[in-house]
Tab-separated table of C-alpha atoms in Angstrom:
chain	number	residue	atom	x	y	z
A	76	UNK	CA	-43.452	-5.336	5.594
A	77	UNK	CA	-44.229	-3.327	8.700
A	78	UNK	CA	-43.434	0.369	9.262
A	79	UNK	CA	-43.652	2.204	12.575
A	80	UNK	CA	-42.961	5.805	13.536
A	81	UNK	CA	-41.892	6.557	17.112
A	82	UNK	CA	-41.673	10.238	18.002
A	83	UNK	CA	-39.096	11.327	20.554
A	84	UNK	CA	-40.111	13.215	23.673
A	85	UNK	CA	-39.407	16.580	22.052
A	86	UNK	CA	-41.902	15.759	19.245
A	87	UNK	CA	-39.356	17.302	16.847
A	88	UNK	CA	-37.577	14.103	15.847
A	89	UNK	CA	-38.577	10.492	15.377
A	90	UNK	CA	-37.316	7.030	14.485
A	91	UNK	CA	-38.917	5.349	11.477
A	92	UNK	CA	-38.475	1.562	11.562
A	93	UNK	CA	-39.003	-0.596	8.494
A	94	UNK	CA	-39.340	-4.327	9.219
A	95	UNK	CA	-38.773	-6.563	6.181
A	96	UNK	CA	-39.464	-10.281	6.055
A	97	UNK	CA	-38.217	-12.783	3.480
A	98	UNK	CA	-41.606	-12.718	1.807
A	99	UNK	CA	-41.158	-9.028	0.968
A	100	UNK	CA	-38.153	-9.545	-1.282
A	101	UNK	CA	-37.597	-13.264	-2.005
A	102	UNK	CA	-39.702	-13.538	-5.164
A	103	UNK	CA	-38.169	-10.477	-6.774
A	104	UNK	CA	-34.635	-11.584	-5.898
A	105	UNK	CA	-35.295	-15.057	-7.347
A	106	UNK	CA	-36.623	-13.573	-10.586
A	107	UNK	CA	-33.587	-11.316	-10.915
A	108	UNK	CA	-31.255	-14.262	-10.327
A	109	UNK	CA	-33.029	-16.280	-13.024
A	110	UNK	CA	-32.900	-13.375	-15.448
A	111	UNK	CA	-29.211	-12.806	-14.705
A	112	UNK	CA	-28.436	-16.508	-15.251
A	113	UNK	CA	-29.845	-16.199	-18.771
A	114	UNK	CA	-27.686	-13.193	-19.573
A	115	UNK	CA	-24.510	-14.027	-17.614
A	116	UNK	CA	-21.360	-14.947	-19.497
A	117	UNK	CA	-19.256	-17.227	-17.304
A	118	UNK	CA	-16.340	-19.260	-18.583
A	119	UNK	CA	-17.246	-22.942	-18.970
A	120	UNK	CA	-20.945	-22.345	-19.531
A	121	UNK	CA	-22.870	-21.639	-22.693
A	122	UNK	CA	-24.827	-18.352	-22.759
A	123	UNK	CA	-28.196	-18.844	-21.058
A	124	UNK	CA	-27.127	-22.124	-19.426
A	125	UNK	CA	-25.474	-20.801	-16.259
A	126	UNK	CA	-27.007	-22.566	-13.214
A	127	UNK	CA	-29.093	-20.316	-11.002
A	128	UNK	CA	-27.355	-21.752	-7.953
A	129	UNK	CA	-23.974	-20.579	-9.250
A	130	UNK	CA	-25.324	-17.124	-10.000
A	131	UNK	CA	-26.810	-16.986	-6.496
A	132	UNK	CA	-23.459	-17.930	-4.993
A	133	UNK	CA	-21.573	-15.346	-7.043
A	134	UNK	CA	-24.049	-12.463	-7.172
A	135	UNK	CA	-26.878	-13.309	-4.798
A	136	UNK	CA	-25.748	-11.010	-1.995
A	137	UNK	CA	-25.309	-7.927	-4.217
A	138	UNK	CA	-28.689	-8.530	-5.872
A	139	UNK	CA	-30.283	-8.940	-2.434
A	140	UNK	CA	-28.766	-5.700	-1.146
A	141	UNK	CA	-29.831	-3.844	-4.293
A	142	UNK	CA	-33.406	-5.110	-4.021
A	143	UNK	CA	-33.676	-4.307	-0.321
A	144	UNK	CA	-32.309	-0.798	-0.843
A	145	UNK	CA	-34.892	-0.227	-3.559
A	146	UNK	CA	-37.682	-1.529	-1.347
A	147	UNK	CA	-36.561	0.675	1.546
A	148	UNK	CA	-36.438	3.831	-0.551
A	149	UNK	CA	-39.954	3.336	-1.908
A	150	UNK	CA	-41.361	2.234	1.448
A	151	UNK	CA	-40.002	5.233	3.353
A	152	UNK	CA	-41.051	7.736	0.670
A	153	UNK	CA	-44.569	6.267	0.419
A	154	UNK	CA	-45.045	6.196	4.188
A	155	UNK	CA	-44.028	9.847	4.540
A	156	UNK	CA	-46.321	10.946	1.711
A	157	UNK	CA	-49.309	8.820	2.653
A	158	UNK	CA	-49.149	9.852	6.309
A	159	UNK	CA	-48.375	13.501	5.522
A	160	UNK	CA	-45.290	13.487	7.736
A	161	UNK	CA	-43.624	16.900	7.363
A	162	UNK	CA	-39.890	16.356	7.585
A	163	UNK	CA	-36.749	18.441	7.490
A	164	UNK	CA	-34.334	17.452	4.754
A	165	UNK	CA	-34.220	13.695	4.232
A	166	UNK	CA	-34.367	10.634	6.514
A	167	UNK	CA	-30.959	9.728	7.942
A	168	UNK	CA	-30.176	5.978	8.126
A	169	UNK	CA	-29.291	4.800	11.636
A	170	UNK	CA	-26.199	2.575	11.651
A	171	UNK	CA	-26.898	-1.036	12.640
A	172	UNK	CA	-25.323	-4.493	12.314
A	173	UNK	CA	-26.894	-6.311	9.368
A	174	UNK	CA	-25.753	-9.730	8.159
A	175	UNK	CA	-27.061	-10.298	4.655
A	176	UNK	CA	-25.490	-13.747	4.584
A	177	UNK	CA	-27.521	-15.233	7.419
A	178	UNK	CA	-30.489	-12.952	8.170
A	179	UNK	CA	-33.859	-13.463	6.564
A	180	UNK	CA	-35.742	-10.680	8.366
A	181	UNK	CA	-34.370	-7.160	8.716
A	182	UNK	CA	-35.058	-4.027	10.739
A	183	UNK	CA	-33.872	-0.747	9.261
A	184	UNK	CA	-34.137	2.473	11.230
A	185	UNK	CA	-34.177	6.067	9.957
A	186	UNK	CA	-33.939	9.253	11.965
A	187	UNK	CA	-36.389	11.969	10.939
A	188	UNK	CA	-36.434	15.659	11.750
A	189	UNK	CA	-40.049	16.780	12.088
A	190	UNK	CA	-41.203	20.218	11.056
A	191	UNK	CA	-43.573	21.712	13.631
A	192	UNK	CA	-46.791	23.593	13.046
A	193	UNK	CA	-46.552	27.310	13.756
A	194	UNK	CA	-48.549	30.489	13.370
A	195	UNK	CA	-47.447	33.644	11.611
A	196	UNK	CA	-47.743	36.972	13.449
A	197	UNK	CA	-51.177	38.548	13.163
A	198	UNK	CA	-51.660	41.078	10.370
A	199	UNK	CA	-50.582	44.658	11.082
A	200	UNK	CA	-48.754	43.732	14.313
A	201	UNK	CA	-45.242	44.199	12.917
A	202	UNK	CA	-43.726	47.572	12.013
A	203	UNK	CA	-41.026	48.338	9.457
A	204	UNK	CA	-39.613	51.565	8.041
A	205	UNK	CA	-39.253	52.358	4.373
A	206	UNK	CA	-36.671	54.984	3.539
A	207	UNK	CA	-37.877	57.714	1.194
A	208	UNK	CA	-34.573	58.781	-0.270
A	209	UNK	CA	-34.264	62.324	-1.545
A	210	UNK	CA	-31.714	62.838	-4.321
A	211	UNK	CA	-29.834	66.079	-3.662
A	212	UNK	CA	-27.529	68.079	-5.920
A	213	UNK	CA	-24.383	66.659	-4.315
A	214	UNK	CA	-25.509	63.131	-5.139
A	215	UNK	CA	-26.323	64.134	-8.701
A	216	UNK	CA	-22.898	65.729	-9.036
A	217	UNK	CA	-21.282	62.472	-7.911
A	218	UNK	CA	-23.220	60.704	-10.638
A	219	UNK	CA	-22.006	63.173	-13.262
A	220	UNK	CA	-18.454	62.665	-11.973
A	221	UNK	CA	-18.856	58.916	-12.402
A	222	UNK	CA	-20.136	59.410	-15.952
A	223	UNK	CA	-17.145	61.640	-16.673
A	224	UNK	CA	-14.690	59.049	-15.359
A	225	UNK	CA	-16.366	56.258	-17.325
A	226	UNK	CA	-16.770	58.027	-20.637
A	227	UNK	CA	-14.123	60.744	-20.465
A	228	UNK	CA	-10.610	60.564	-21.873
A	229	UNK	CA	-8.146	59.098	-19.363
A	230	UNK	CA	-4.558	60.292	-19.123
A	231	UNK	CA	-1.630	59.934	-16.730
A	232	UNK	CA	-0.160	63.438	-16.315
A	233	UNK	CA	3.257	64.104	-14.822
A	234	UNK	CA	1.983	66.007	-11.760
A	235	UNK	CA	-1.326	65.858	-9.895
A	236	UNK	CA	-4.043	68.498	-9.701
A	237	UNK	CA	-7.018	68.877	-7.365
A	238	UNK	CA	-9.416	66.813	-9.510
A	239	UNK	CA	-7.035	63.890	-10.088
A	240	UNK	CA	-6.719	60.472	-8.490
A	241	UNK	CA	-3.542	59.072	-6.974
A	242	UNK	CA	-2.992	55.383	-7.744
A	243	UNK	CA	-0.570	53.512	-5.525
A	244	UNK	CA	0.053	51.512	-2.354
A	245	UNK	CA	-1.199	52.671	1.059
A	246	UNK	CA	0.133	51.466	4.416
A	247	UNK	CA	0.671	52.677	7.945
A	248	UNK	CA	3.936	54.546	8.299
A	249	UNK	CA	5.348	51.990	10.740
A	250	UNK	CA	4.230	48.889	8.808
A	251	UNK	CA	6.426	46.611	6.717
A	252	UNK	CA	5.517	45.504	3.203
A	253	UNK	CA	4.019	47.252	0.210
A	254	UNK	CA	0.549	47.957	1.567
A	255	UNK	CA	-2.759	47.772	-0.284
A	256	UNK	CA	-3.546	49.179	-3.720
A	257	UNK	CA	-5.783	52.260	-3.580
A	258	UNK	CA	-7.143	54.998	-5.811
A	259	UNK	CA	-7.238	58.168	-3.712
A	260	UNK	CA	-9.570	60.949	-4.950
A	261	UNK	CA	-7.829	64.237	-4.177
A	262	UNK	CA	-11.121	66.164	-4.295
A	263	UNK	CA	-12.351	64.167	-1.282
A	264	UNK	CA	-9.437	65.270	0.920
A	265	UNK	CA	-10.635	67.825	3.482
A	266	UNK	CA	-7.462	68.955	5.271
A	267	UNK	CA	-3.911	69.645	4.097
A	268	UNK	CA	-4.910	69.008	0.490
A	269	UNK	CA	-1.734	70.761	-0.678
A	270	UNK	CA	0.198	67.613	0.194
A	271	UNK	CA	-1.535	65.842	-2.673
A	272	UNK	CA	-1.133	68.575	-5.288
A	273	UNK	CA	1.892	68.495	-7.593
A	274	UNK	CA	2.650	64.874	-6.675
A	275	UNK	CA	4.451	62.773	-9.306
A	276	UNK	CA	4.827	59.060	-9.977
A	277	UNK	CA	7.206	57.361	-7.487
A	278	UNK	CA	6.627	60.109	-4.893
A	279	UNK	CA	5.617	59.170	-1.347
A	280	UNK	CA	3.026	61.181	0.563
A	281	UNK	CA	2.961	60.889	4.358
A	282	UNK	CA	-0.240	62.113	5.996
A	283	UNK	CA	-2.626	61.632	8.898
A	284	UNK	CA	-5.363	59.493	7.337
A	285	UNK	CA	-8.106	60.440	9.768
A	286	UNK	CA	-7.309	64.141	9.667
A	287	UNK	CA	-7.019	64.235	5.871
A	288	UNK	CA	-10.605	63.067	5.513
A	289	UNK	CA	-11.860	64.987	8.556
A	290	UNK	CA	-12.717	61.744	10.359
A	291	UNK	CA	-15.190	60.645	7.650
A	292	UNK	CA	-15.032	56.859	8.050
A	293	UNK	CA	-17.205	56.283	4.953
A	294	UNK	CA	-14.866	58.318	2.740
A	295	UNK	CA	-11.836	56.488	4.143
A	296	UNK	CA	-13.458	53.076	3.689
A	297	UNK	CA	-14.580	53.853	0.128
A	298	UNK	CA	-11.075	54.374	-1.232
A	299	UNK	CA	-8.843	52.450	1.171
A	300	UNK	CA	-10.470	49.032	1.180
A	301	UNK	CA	-10.706	49.146	4.975
A	302	UNK	CA	-13.913	48.022	6.606
A	303	UNK	CA	-16.134	50.703	8.133
A	304	UNK	CA	-14.955	49.761	11.636
A	305	UNK	CA	-11.292	49.729	10.587
A	306	UNK	CA	-11.722	53.096	8.880
A	307	UNK	CA	-13.381	54.577	11.971
A	308	UNK	CA	-10.452	53.435	14.107
A	309	UNK	CA	-7.710	54.451	11.672
A	310	UNK	CA	-5.281	56.827	13.324
A	311	UNK	CA	-1.715	58.057	12.974
A	312	UNK	CA	0.368	58.599	9.885
A	313	UNK	CA	-0.015	56.640	6.665
A	314	UNK	CA	2.207	56.538	3.600
A	315	UNK	CA	0.942	56.517	0.022
A	316	UNK	CA	3.580	55.358	-2.461
A	317	UNK	CA	2.288	56.853	-5.710
A	318	UNK	CA	2.648	54.790	-8.866
A	319	UNK	CA	0.764	57.027	-11.290
A	320	UNK	CA	-1.594	59.968	-11.582
A	321	UNK	CA	-5.019	59.322	-13.088
A	322	UNK	CA	-6.840	62.184	-14.774
A	323	UNK	CA	-10.058	62.083	-16.758
A	324	UNK	CA	-11.067	64.866	-19.109
A	325	UNK	CA	-14.804	65.461	-18.923
A	326	UNK	CA	-16.653	64.426	-22.088
A	327	UNK	CA	-18.799	66.875	-23.980
A	328	UNK	CA	-22.497	66.727	-23.070
A	329	UNK	CA	-23.506	65.973	-26.646
A	330	UNK	CA	-25.443	63.353	-28.578
A	331	UNK	CA	-22.471	61.009	-28.671
A	332	UNK	CA	-22.378	60.891	-24.860
A	333	UNK	CA	-26.173	60.619	-24.586
A	334	UNK	CA	-26.080	57.554	-26.872
A	335	UNK	CA	-23.217	55.946	-24.930
A	336	UNK	CA	-24.946	56.339	-21.580
A	337	UNK	CA	-28.582	55.559	-22.433
A	338	UNK	CA	-28.630	54.027	-25.907
A	339	UNK	CA	-29.019	55.263	-29.446
A	340	UNK	CA	-31.355	58.289	-29.759
A	341	UNK	CA	-33.192	57.568	-26.478
A	342	UNK	CA	-32.071	60.980	-25.212
A	343	UNK	CA	-31.710	63.889	-27.637
A	344	UNK	CA	-31.150	67.007	-25.506
A	345	UNK	CA	-29.308	68.215	-22.422
A	346	UNK	CA	-32.600	68.753	-20.619
A	347	UNK	CA	-33.690	65.187	-21.320
A	348	UNK	CA	-30.269	63.922	-20.244
A	349	UNK	CA	-30.413	65.752	-16.906
A	350	UNK	CA	-33.925	64.461	-16.235
A	351	UNK	CA	-32.983	60.915	-17.212
A	352	UNK	CA	-29.941	60.985	-14.905
A	353	UNK	CA	-32.043	62.230	-12.000
A	354	UNK	CA	-34.777	59.652	-12.680
A	355	UNK	CA	-32.274	56.813	-12.990
A	356	UNK	CA	-30.513	57.754	-9.750
A	357	UNK	CA	-33.847	57.994	-7.954
A	358	UNK	CA	-34.952	54.606	-9.320
A	359	UNK	CA	-31.692	53.022	-8.182
A	360	UNK	CA	-32.117	54.385	-4.656
A	361	UNK	CA	-35.759	53.305	-4.627
A	362	UNK	CA	-34.645	49.756	-5.478
A	363	UNK	CA	-32.081	49.857	-2.676
A	364	UNK	CA	-34.744	51.132	-0.304
A	365	UNK	CA	-37.090	48.323	-1.347
A	366	UNK	CA	-34.298	45.803	-0.838
A	367	UNK	CA	-33.657	47.121	2.662
A	368	UNK	CA	-37.398	47.051	3.401
A	369	UNK	CA	-37.571	43.415	2.293
A	370	UNK	CA	-34.663	42.479	4.543
A	371	UNK	CA	-36.415	44.187	7.452
A	372	UNK	CA	-39.611	42.253	6.737
A	373	UNK	CA	-37.671	38.978	6.707
A	374	UNK	CA	-35.955	39.886	9.981
A	375	UNK	CA	-39.221	40.898	11.634
A	376	UNK	CA	-41.005	37.732	10.519
A	377	UNK	CA	-38.196	35.439	11.682
A	378	UNK	CA	-37.730	37.281	14.985
A	379	UNK	CA	-41.438	37.276	15.788
A	380	UNK	CA	-42.461	33.794	14.662
A	381	UNK	CA	-42.070	30.993	17.192
A	382	UNK	CA	-40.702	27.914	15.437
A	383	UNK	CA	-39.152	24.991	17.285
A	384	UNK	CA	-36.395	23.413	15.201
A	385	UNK	CA	-35.016	19.856	15.676
A	386	UNK	CA	-31.543	21.250	16.288
A	387	UNK	CA	-29.503	18.100	16.768
A	388	UNK	CA	-31.047	16.442	13.721
A	389	UNK	CA	-30.597	19.613	11.677
A	390	UNK	CA	-26.903	19.758	12.545
A	391	UNK	CA	-26.348	16.133	11.543
A	392	UNK	CA	-28.331	16.597	8.336
A	393	UNK	CA	-26.312	19.686	7.366
A	394	UNK	CA	-23.050	17.759	7.696
A	395	UNK	CA	-24.303	14.734	5.748
A	396	UNK	CA	-26.042	16.774	3.049
A	397	UNK	CA	-22.854	18.812	2.517
A	398	UNK	CA	-20.392	15.950	2.882
A	399	UNK	CA	-16.862	17.158	2.274
A	400	UNK	CA	-17.959	20.795	2.312
A	401	UNK	CA	-19.159	21.335	5.876
A	402	UNK	CA	-17.646	19.977	9.056
A	403	UNK	CA	-19.335	19.590	12.435
A	404	UNK	CA	-17.176	22.445	13.721
A	405	UNK	CA	-18.258	24.756	10.892
A	406	UNK	CA	-21.915	23.900	11.461
A	407	UNK	CA	-21.577	24.702	15.167
A	408	UNK	CA	-19.818	27.977	14.412
A	409	UNK	CA	-22.470	29.210	11.977
A	410	UNK	CA	-25.476	27.327	13.317
A	411	UNK	CA	-27.525	30.422	14.151
A	412	UNK	CA	-27.296	31.540	10.513
A	413	UNK	CA	-28.359	28.117	9.226
A	414	UNK	CA	-31.307	27.988	11.620
A	415	UNK	CA	-32.369	31.484	10.622
A	416	UNK	CA	-32.335	30.513	6.939
A	417	UNK	CA	-34.370	27.395	7.742
A	418	UNK	CA	-36.984	29.384	9.659
A	419	UNK	CA	-37.345	31.899	6.841
A	420	UNK	CA	-37.715	29.031	4.358
A	421	UNK	CA	-40.504	27.552	6.501
A	422	UNK	CA	-42.242	30.925	6.788
A	423	UNK	CA	-41.969	31.481	3.056
A	424	UNK	CA	-43.387	28.028	2.274
A	425	UNK	CA	-46.283	28.609	4.682
A	426	UNK	CA	-47.156	31.897	2.955
A	427	UNK	CA	-47.025	30.214	-0.458
A	428	UNK	CA	-49.304	27.409	0.737
A	429	UNK	CA	-51.817	29.558	2.628
A	430	UNK	CA	-52.056	32.254	-0.046
A	431	UNK	CA	-51.955	29.875	-3.003
A	432	UNK	CA	-49.075	31.746	-4.621
A	433	UNK	CA	-48.019	30.437	-8.027
A	434	UNK	CA	-45.621	31.345	-10.820
A	435	UNK	CA	-46.616	30.825	-14.445
A	436	UNK	CA	-44.324	29.971	-17.326
A	437	UNK	CA	-45.280	33.260	-19.015
A	438	UNK	CA	-44.080	35.196	-15.955
A	439	UNK	CA	-40.733	33.402	-16.039
A	440	UNK	CA	-40.222	34.041	-19.737
A	441	UNK	CA	-41.308	37.694	-19.483
A	442	UNK	CA	-38.945	38.335	-16.574
A	443	UNK	CA	-36.066	36.745	-18.476
A	444	UNK	CA	-36.806	38.822	-21.574
A	445	UNK	CA	-36.787	42.030	-19.519
A	446	UNK	CA	-33.450	41.074	-17.953
A	447	UNK	CA	-31.954	40.497	-21.402
A	448	UNK	CA	-33.220	43.866	-22.620
A	449	UNK	CA	-31.785	45.528	-19.529
A	450	UNK	CA	-28.364	43.962	-20.056
A	451	UNK	CA	-28.183	45.405	-23.542
A	452	UNK	CA	-29.882	48.683	-22.576
A	453	UNK	CA	-32.644	48.138	-25.122
A	454	UNK	CA	-36.394	48.669	-25.177
A	455	UNK	CA	-38.822	46.071	-26.488
A	456	UNK	CA	-40.073	46.604	-30.019
A	457	UNK	CA	-42.294	44.356	-32.166
A	458	UNK	CA	-39.264	43.622	-34.355
A	459	UNK	CA	-37.189	42.490	-31.363
A	460	UNK	CA	-39.828	40.473	-29.549
A	461	UNK	CA	-39.454	37.190	-31.435
A	462	UNK	CA	-35.653	37.102	-31.268
A	463	UNK	CA	-35.574	38.120	-27.579
A	464	UNK	CA	-38.171	35.430	-26.793
A	465	UNK	CA	-36.020	32.838	-28.563
A	466	UNK	CA	-32.950	34.023	-26.661
A	467	UNK	CA	-34.850	33.796	-23.361
A	468	UNK	CA	-36.149	30.288	-24.106
A	469	UNK	CA	-32.641	29.111	-24.892
A	470	UNK	CA	-31.235	30.666	-21.710
A	471	UNK	CA	-33.901	29.039	-19.533
A	472	UNK	CA	-33.074	25.584	-20.943
A	473	UNK	CA	-29.362	25.897	-20.154
A	474	UNK	CA	-27.680	24.372	-17.087
A	475	UNK	CA	-30.122	21.442	-17.295
A	476	UNK	CA	-33.009	23.717	-16.399
A	477	UNK	CA	-31.271	25.350	-13.429
A	478	UNK	CA	-31.757	28.826	-14.915
A	479	UNK	CA	-35.498	28.158	-15.173
A	480	UNK	CA	-35.680	27.033	-11.540
A	481	UNK	CA	-33.656	30.056	-10.413
A	482	UNK	CA	-36.044	32.454	-12.153
A	483	UNK	CA	-39.036	30.593	-10.730
A	484	UNK	CA	-37.659	30.842	-7.186
A	485	UNK	CA	-36.803	34.531	-7.614
A	486	UNK	CA	-40.322	35.425	-8.768
A	487	UNK	CA	-41.901	33.327	-6.018
A	488	UNK	CA	-39.727	35.023	-3.389
A	489	UNK	CA	-40.849	38.429	-4.673
A	490	UNK	CA	-44.504	37.375	-4.453
A	491	UNK	CA	-44.021	36.196	-0.870
A	492	UNK	CA	-42.454	39.510	0.153
A	493	UNK	CA	-45.130	41.473	-1.703
A	494	UNK	CA	-47.794	39.506	0.163
A	495	UNK	CA	-46.092	40.042	3.527
A	496	UNK	CA	-45.656	43.742	2.815
A	497	UNK	CA	-49.434	44.036	2.941
A	498	UNK	CA	-49.517	42.356	6.355
A	499	UNK	CA	-47.074	44.678	8.169
A	500	UNK	CA	-47.277	48.357	9.020
A	501	UNK	CA	-44.892	50.250	6.718
A	502	UNK	CA	-43.911	53.739	7.846
A	503	UNK	CA	-42.199	56.066	5.374
A	504	UNK	CA	-39.081	57.770	6.700
A	505	UNK	CA	-37.567	60.629	4.650
A	506	UNK	CA	-33.766	60.459	4.434
A	507	UNK	CA	-31.094	62.104	2.293
A	508	UNK	CA	-29.101	60.032	-0.173
A	509	UNK	CA	-25.897	60.767	1.749
A	510	UNK	CA	-27.378	59.675	5.079
A	511	UNK	CA	-28.782	56.550	3.439
A	512	UNK	CA	-25.370	55.651	2.001
A	513	UNK	CA	-23.691	56.208	5.348
A	514	UNK	CA	-26.296	54.100	7.124
A	515	UNK	CA	-25.964	51.291	4.576
A	516	UNK	CA	-22.162	51.383	4.878
A	517	UNK	CA	-22.363	51.113	8.665
A	518	UNK	CA	-24.440	47.917	8.341
A	519	UNK	CA	-21.985	46.085	6.077
């Protein structure tokens, strides 16, 4: 057996050629034929007495192909590992004319995509902004309104009032069809709000959408289902065909509500409830801010790291690796996104390798336990620990270990971003919750 690697001029792809001679496979094929002749059951012959020549005639070609395929797989894998060839995806077989009936020696070729060496940007040369989000009273009031809608008593009154919601179908006045289902909050209407007061089921309200919400594209998008761009360009009269009025009576701020929102006896007073709401809202915004910061770090690293990708190979590999799911046309259409994901994957792997980042089994189990507690809004106690641990272990074994791998990858990704965060310049930028929401909506 002889294996050669010939790099193309671009140094990003190569052809791996495996040359097999009869000596590489003949002995193994003969042994398999003999073994098969002992086990074969062919009419006219006693078990174990089938002539090897007959078995060769009937099954020799399939056994030969099977043996050669096995040899090729091991040979290619070993060559790549032993020679530390860094490849993209997997080797792609190059089509060729092979005659297993007459040939004794064979040449098999494989196309490889080669991953290049690259350098990460120097430490402290990239700049990102972290939003410091201030939670104002208006944002807190929205949170209390959400709590009221979720835990309050819902009714469908005959006529609408200023704090109600109108449920129905919205469409442009000159459009055909029913329109899209919406839930319009009357208290968000800025102009001509009287049109929405006293409305009953089966009524139709005709109004200027943009004027009603004072041109606030975010408010329009939030209830209408329109994209931010569509909402910004919405103009003219719209019709809302009302199907029902939704009204929610605010719940009492008592222990029953405290327990429903945060768990049994975790909060025991109105003061504690207000503080917990504020803290929870702030923590949620902080997580969103961290998520945005991480996305900025990824973007900065990808945009400022020079990586040459074997494009043509990558395109072919994407189609073959996703056979039946991705076409050549789809790959071409979204190629920039695929290449960006590949570059980030290479950057991430380089950080893991250079920094020696690892994830322990204890970290995976602990993370899973905390997720379970969060889902049930519980806090860890000594009494719960054993049962939650058992639940976590069982979850991680499900899906043939996929859940375990997913948790591993998630923790590793967090460690990579945490490491990179220390290598970029992070500037804090104060911003109100409302401005942050509007900015996030504009980037969707």
